[in-house]
Short mmCIF file of C-alpha atoms in Angstrom, two decimals:
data_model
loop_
_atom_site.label_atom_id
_atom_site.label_comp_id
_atom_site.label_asym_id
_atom_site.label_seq_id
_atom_site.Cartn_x
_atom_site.Cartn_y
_atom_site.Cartn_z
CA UNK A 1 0.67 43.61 10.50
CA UNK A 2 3.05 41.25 7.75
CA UNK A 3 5.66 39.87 9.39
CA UNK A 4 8.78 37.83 7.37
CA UNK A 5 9.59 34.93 8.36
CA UNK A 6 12.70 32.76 7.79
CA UNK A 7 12.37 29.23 8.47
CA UNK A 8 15.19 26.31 7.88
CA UNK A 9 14.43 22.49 7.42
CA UNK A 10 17.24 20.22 7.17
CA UNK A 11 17.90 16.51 7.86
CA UNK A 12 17.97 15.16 11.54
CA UNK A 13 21.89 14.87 12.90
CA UNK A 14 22.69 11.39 11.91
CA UNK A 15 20.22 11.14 8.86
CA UNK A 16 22.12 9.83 5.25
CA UNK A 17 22.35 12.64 3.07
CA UNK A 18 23.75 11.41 -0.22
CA UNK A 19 23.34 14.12 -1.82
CA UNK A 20 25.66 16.43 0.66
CA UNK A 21 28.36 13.35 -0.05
CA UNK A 22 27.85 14.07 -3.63
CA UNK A 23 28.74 17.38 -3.43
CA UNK A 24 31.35 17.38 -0.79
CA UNK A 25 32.92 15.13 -3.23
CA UNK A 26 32.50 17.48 -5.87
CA UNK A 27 34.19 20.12 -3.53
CA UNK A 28 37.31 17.75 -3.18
CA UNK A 29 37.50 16.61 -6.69
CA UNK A 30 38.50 21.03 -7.40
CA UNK A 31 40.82 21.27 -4.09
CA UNK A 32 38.28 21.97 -0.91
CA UNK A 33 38.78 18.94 1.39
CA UNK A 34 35.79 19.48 3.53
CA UNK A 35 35.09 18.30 7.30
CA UNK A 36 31.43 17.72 6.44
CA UNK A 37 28.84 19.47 4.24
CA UNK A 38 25.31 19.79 5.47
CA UNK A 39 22.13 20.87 3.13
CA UNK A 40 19.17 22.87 4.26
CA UNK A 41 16.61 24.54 2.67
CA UNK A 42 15.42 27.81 3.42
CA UNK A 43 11.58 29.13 3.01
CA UNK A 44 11.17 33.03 3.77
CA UNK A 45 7.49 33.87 4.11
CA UNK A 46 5.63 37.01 4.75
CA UNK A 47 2.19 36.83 6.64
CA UNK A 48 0.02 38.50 8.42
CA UNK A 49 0.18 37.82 12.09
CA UNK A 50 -1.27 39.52 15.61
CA UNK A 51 2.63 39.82 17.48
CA UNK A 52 5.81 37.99 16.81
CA UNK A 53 4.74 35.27 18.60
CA UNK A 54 1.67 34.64 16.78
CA UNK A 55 3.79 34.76 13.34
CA UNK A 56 6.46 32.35 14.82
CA UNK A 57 3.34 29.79 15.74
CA UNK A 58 1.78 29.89 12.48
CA UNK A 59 5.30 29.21 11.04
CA UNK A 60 5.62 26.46 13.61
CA UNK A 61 2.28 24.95 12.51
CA UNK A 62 3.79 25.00 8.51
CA UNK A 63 6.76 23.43 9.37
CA UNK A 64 4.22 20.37 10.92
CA UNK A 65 1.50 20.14 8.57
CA UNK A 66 3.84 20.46 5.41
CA UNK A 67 7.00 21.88 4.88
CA UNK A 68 8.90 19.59 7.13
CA UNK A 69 8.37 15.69 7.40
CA UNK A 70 9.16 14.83 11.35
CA UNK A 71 10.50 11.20 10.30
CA UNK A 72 13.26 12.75 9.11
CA UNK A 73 13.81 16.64 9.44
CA UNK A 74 14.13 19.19 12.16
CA UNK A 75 13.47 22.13 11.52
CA UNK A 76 13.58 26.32 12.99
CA UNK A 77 11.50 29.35 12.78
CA UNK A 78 13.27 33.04 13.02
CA UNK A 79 10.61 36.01 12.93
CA UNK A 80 12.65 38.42 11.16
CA UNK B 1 -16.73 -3.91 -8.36
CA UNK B 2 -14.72 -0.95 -9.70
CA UNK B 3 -11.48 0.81 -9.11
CA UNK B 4 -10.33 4.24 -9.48
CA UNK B 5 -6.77 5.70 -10.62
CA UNK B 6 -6.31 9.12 -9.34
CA UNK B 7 -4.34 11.31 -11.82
CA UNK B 8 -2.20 14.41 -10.47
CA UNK B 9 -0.27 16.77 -12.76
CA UNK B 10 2.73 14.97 -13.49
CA UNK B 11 1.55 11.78 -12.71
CA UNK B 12 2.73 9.34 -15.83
CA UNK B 13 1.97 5.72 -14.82
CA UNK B 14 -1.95 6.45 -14.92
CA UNK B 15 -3.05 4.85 -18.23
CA UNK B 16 -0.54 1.87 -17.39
CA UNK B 17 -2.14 1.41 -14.45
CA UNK B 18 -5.54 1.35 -15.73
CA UNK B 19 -4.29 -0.89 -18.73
CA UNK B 20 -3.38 -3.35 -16.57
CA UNK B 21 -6.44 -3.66 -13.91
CA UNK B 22 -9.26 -3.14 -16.65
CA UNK B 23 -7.86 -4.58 -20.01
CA UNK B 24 -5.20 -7.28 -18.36
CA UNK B 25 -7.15 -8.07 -15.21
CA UNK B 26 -10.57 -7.37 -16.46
CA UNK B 27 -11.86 -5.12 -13.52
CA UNK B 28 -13.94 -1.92 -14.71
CA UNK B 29 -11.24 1.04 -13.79
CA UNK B 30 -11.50 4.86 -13.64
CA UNK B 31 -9.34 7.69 -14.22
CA UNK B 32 -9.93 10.53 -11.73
CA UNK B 33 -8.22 13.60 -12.01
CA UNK B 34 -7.33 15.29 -8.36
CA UNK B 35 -10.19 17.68 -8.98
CA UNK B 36 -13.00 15.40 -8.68
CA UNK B 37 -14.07 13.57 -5.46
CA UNK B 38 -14.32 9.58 -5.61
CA UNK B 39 -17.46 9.48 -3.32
CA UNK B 40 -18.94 5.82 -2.21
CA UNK B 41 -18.53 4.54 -6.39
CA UNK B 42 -14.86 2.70 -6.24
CA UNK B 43 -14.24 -0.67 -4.70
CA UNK B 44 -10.28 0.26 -4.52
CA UNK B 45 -8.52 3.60 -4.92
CA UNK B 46 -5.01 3.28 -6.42
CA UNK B 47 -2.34 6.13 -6.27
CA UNK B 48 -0.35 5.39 -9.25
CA UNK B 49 3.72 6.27 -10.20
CA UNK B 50 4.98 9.43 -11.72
CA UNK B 51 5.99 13.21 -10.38
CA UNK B 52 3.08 14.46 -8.85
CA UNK B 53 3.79 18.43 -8.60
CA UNK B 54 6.78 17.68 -9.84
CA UNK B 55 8.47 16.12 -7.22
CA UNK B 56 8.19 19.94 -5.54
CA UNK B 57 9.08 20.29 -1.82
CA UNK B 58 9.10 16.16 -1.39
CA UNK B 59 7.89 13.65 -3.61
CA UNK B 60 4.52 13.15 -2.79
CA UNK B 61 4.46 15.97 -0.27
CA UNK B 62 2.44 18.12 -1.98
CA UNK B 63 0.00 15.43 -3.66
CA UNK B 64 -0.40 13.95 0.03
CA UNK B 65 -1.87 17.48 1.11
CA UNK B 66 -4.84 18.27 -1.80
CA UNK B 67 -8.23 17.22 -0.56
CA UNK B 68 -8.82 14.37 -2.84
CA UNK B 69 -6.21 12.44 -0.75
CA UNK B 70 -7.80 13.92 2.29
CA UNK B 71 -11.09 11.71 0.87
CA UNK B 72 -8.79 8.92 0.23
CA UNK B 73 -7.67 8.90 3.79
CA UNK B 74 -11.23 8.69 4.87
CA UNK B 75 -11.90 5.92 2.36
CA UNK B 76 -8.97 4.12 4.02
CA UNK B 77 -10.66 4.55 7.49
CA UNK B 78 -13.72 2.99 6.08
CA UNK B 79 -11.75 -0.25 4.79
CA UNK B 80 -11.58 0.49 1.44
CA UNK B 81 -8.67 -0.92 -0.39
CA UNK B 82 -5.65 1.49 -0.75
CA UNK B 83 -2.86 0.96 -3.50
CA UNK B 84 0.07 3.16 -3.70
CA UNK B 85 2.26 2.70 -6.76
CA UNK B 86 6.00 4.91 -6.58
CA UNK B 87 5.04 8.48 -6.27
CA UNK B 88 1.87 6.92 -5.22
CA UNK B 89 3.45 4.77 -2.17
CA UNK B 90 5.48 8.26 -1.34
CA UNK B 91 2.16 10.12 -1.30
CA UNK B 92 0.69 7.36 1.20
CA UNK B 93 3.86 8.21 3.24
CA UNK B 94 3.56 11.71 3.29
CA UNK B 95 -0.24 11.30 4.05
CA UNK B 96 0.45 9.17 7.41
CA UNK B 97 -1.55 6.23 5.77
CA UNK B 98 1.50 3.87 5.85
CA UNK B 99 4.51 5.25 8.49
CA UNK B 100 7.73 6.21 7.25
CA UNK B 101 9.49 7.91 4.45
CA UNK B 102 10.86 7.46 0.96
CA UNK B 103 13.53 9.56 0.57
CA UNK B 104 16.27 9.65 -1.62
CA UNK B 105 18.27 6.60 -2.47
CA UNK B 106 21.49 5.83 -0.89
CA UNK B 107 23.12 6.37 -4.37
CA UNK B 108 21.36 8.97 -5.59
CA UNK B 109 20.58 8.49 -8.79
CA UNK B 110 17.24 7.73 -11.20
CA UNK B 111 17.14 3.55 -11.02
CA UNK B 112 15.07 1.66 -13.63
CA UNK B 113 15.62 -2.04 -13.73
CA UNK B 114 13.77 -5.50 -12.88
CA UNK B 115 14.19 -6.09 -9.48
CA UNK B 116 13.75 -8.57 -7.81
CA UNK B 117 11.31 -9.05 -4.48
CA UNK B 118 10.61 -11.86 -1.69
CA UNK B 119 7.22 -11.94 -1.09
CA UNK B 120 6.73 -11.13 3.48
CA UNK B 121 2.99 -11.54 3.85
CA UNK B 122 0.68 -13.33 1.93
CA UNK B 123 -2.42 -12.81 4.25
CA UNK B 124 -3.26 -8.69 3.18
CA UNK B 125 -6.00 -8.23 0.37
CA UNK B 126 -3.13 -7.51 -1.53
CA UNK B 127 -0.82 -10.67 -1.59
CA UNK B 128 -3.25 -13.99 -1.69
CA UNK B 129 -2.57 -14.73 -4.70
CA UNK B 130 1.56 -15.44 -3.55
CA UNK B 131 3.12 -17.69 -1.40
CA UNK B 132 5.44 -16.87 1.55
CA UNK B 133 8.99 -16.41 1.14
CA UNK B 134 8.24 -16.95 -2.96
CA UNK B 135 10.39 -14.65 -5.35
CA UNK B 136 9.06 -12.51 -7.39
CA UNK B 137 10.19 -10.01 -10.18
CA UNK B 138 8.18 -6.13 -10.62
CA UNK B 139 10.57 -3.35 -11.65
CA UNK B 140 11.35 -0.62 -9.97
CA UNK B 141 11.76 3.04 -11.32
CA UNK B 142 12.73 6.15 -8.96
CA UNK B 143 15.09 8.27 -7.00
CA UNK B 144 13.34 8.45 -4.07
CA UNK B 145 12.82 5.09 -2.80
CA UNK B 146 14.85 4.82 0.15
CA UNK B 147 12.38 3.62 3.02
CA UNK B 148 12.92 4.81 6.27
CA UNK B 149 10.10 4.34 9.18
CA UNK B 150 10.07 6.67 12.44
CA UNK B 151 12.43 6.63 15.00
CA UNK B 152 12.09 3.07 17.17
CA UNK B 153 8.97 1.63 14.97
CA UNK B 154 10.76 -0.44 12.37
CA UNK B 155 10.88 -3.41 14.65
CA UNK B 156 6.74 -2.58 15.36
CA UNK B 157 6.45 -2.32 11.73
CA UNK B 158 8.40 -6.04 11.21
CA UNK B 159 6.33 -7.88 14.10
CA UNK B 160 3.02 -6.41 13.26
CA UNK B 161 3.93 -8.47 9.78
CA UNK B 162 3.66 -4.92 7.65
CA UNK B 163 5.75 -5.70 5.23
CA UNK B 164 4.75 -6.96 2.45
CA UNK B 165 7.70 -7.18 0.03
CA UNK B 166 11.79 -6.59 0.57
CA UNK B 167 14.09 -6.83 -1.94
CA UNK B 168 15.83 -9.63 -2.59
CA UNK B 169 18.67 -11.82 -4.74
CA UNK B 170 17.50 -14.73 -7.25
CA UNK B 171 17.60 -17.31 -3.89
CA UNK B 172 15.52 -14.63 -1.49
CA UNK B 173 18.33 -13.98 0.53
CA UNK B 174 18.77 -10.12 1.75
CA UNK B 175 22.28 -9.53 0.88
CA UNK B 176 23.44 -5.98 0.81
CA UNK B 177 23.82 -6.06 -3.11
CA UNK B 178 20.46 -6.88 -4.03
CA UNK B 179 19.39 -3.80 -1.69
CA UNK B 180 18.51 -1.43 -4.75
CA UNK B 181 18.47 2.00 -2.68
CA UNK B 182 19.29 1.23 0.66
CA UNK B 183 16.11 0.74 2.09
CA UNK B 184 16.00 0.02 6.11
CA UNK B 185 15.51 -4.21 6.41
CA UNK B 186 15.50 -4.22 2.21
CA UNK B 187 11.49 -2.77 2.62
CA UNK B 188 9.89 -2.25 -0.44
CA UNK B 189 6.55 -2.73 0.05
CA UNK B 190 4.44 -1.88 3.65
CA UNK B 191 1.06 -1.79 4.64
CA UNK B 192 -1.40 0.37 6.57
CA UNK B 193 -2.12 -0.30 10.11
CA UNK B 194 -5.48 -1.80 8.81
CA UNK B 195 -4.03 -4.00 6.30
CA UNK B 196 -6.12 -2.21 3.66
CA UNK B 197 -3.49 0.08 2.55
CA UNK B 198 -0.51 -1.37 0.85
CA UNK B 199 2.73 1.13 -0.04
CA UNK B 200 4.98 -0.72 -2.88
CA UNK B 201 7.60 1.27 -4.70
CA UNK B 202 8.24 -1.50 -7.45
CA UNK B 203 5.11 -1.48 -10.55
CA UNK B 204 3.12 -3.87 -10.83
CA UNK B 205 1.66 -2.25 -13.86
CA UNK B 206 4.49 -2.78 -15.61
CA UNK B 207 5.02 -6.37 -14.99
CA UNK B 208 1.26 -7.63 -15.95
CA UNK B 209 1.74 -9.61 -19.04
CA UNK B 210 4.58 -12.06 -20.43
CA UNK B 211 5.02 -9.60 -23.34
CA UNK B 212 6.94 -7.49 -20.70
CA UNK B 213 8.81 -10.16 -19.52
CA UNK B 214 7.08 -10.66 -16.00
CA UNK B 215 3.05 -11.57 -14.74
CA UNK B 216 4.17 -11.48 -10.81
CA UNK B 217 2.70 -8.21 -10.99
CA UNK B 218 -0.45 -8.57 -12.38
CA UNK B 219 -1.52 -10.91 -8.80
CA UNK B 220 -1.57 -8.04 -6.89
CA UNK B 221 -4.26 -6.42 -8.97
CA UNK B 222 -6.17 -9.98 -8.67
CA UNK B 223 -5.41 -10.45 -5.09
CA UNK B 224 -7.64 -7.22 -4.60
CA UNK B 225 -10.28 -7.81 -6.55
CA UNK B 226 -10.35 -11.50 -5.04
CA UNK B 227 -10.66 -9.62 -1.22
CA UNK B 228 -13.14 -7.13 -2.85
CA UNK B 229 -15.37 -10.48 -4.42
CA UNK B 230 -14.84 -12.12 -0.63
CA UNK B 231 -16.00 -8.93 1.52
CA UNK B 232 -18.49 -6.88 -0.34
#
């Protein structure tokens, strides 16, 4: 059967993101002082899979081969 | 002896690049689009700048994944010569050929200037033709040049003499101004584990004859063909 899958990649904790500074500064420069600002980018993908734990391994195995790069990203996998 | 330039969609540097090897340097040069295979013909395979898929997902992420660089991988395992040029040295990244990451620079915005380079390891097919420590000028264009290697292997990376170019001021020193993008250790340039790969995010195309106001460039392309002469 499809299952939909929702999977997250953002930066390792303690990885530069100038971009999030650029836009937290953005924030402040119209009135939101912010704490911190973290970016992540979402994928939602619909497969075919045997169970949910089939679907959440093949979403695993994306996240390794491709949509994440393990230098610098971690990354998680929610079977919807 | 003959090298191919591998052309994605949204690569831009190709003709440059093959200006500068065939009608600067004189070495018969290719263009191969991503579609075609490079089989046993080419002598040196160079990946050259531009936005390959546009930049989509990573740069280079997507490029790094088609099959032609699958081949050039196996090309790479065979000793072949390996040249990655910008979006090219991000695609040898992203392909596990060289270790580490560009990413986006430390200020993140488009940078297009000279820069200048000091010159780590003259020994690789690559570099012959410079001398240690010697400054050099090739410009740089991108956003995403930041180098950052894995977790722990930098100081690997720096023993293992892998680097082959950091950015630099006029005297070679490393000071934190004439770091362009905030590369880790100023690295702008690294090789393969093999030596036969060589990552560079400055162009040498585009300093290859005094018209453009630097020839540093134009050494690498003769360094390579000088290995290729020594060990065919």
């Amino acid at each position: 059967m499809n299952y939909q899958v929702r999977i997250t990649v953002a930066l390792k904790k303690g990885m530069l993101d100038p971009e999030a500074n650029a836009i937290s500064q953005a924030l402040a420069n119209i009135g939101f002082e912010t704490e911190s600002l973290k970016i992540a980018r979402q994928f939602t993908v619909t497969y075919e899979a045997g169970d949910g734990a089939d679907a959440e391994r093949k979403a695993t195995a994306m996240c390794e081969r491709i949509l994440a790069n393990p230098v610098i990203h971690t990354y998680t996998v929610e079977v919807l | 002896m003959r090298f191919a330039v591998i052309q994605f969609g949204g690569t831009n540097c190709d003709h440059d690049t093959r200006h500068a090897v065939r009608d600067v340097c004189g070495i018969d040069c290719d263009l191969v689009w991503f579609k075609e295979r490079l089989g046993e013909r080419y002598d040196a395979i160079i990946l050259p700048g531009g936005f390959s898929y546009g930049d989509y997902l990573r740069s280079g992420g997507i490029a790094a994944r088609t099959p032609i660089v699958h081949e050039v991988v196996s090309l790479a395992a065979k000793g072949k010569l390996v040249l990655g040029i910008c979006n090219g040295a991000q695609i040898l990244a992203e392909s596990g050929l060289v270790p580490g990451v560009f990413t986006v620079n430390a200020y993140p915005k488009f940078i297009c200037r000279p820069q200048l380079l000091r010159v780590e390891n003259t020994d690789s097919p690559f570099t012959t033709r410079f001398s240690p420590g010697e400054v050099v000028r090739i410009p740089i264009a991108h956003h995403d040049g930041r180098y950052v290697a894995p977790g722990g292997e930098l100081e690997r990376i720096t023993r293992d003499h892998r680097v082959a170019f950091r950015y630099c001021d006029p005297t070679g020193n490393l000071s934190p101004d004439s770091n362009p993008n905030g590369s880790e250790e100023h690295i702008a340039g690294l090789l393969g584990a093999g030596g036969n790969v060589l990552a560079m995010m400055p162009h040498p195309e585009r300093a290859s004859e005094e018209l453009l106001g630097s020839e540093d460039g134009k050494r690498i392309f003769l360094s390579m063909a000088d290995w290729i002469g020594k060990n065919r």
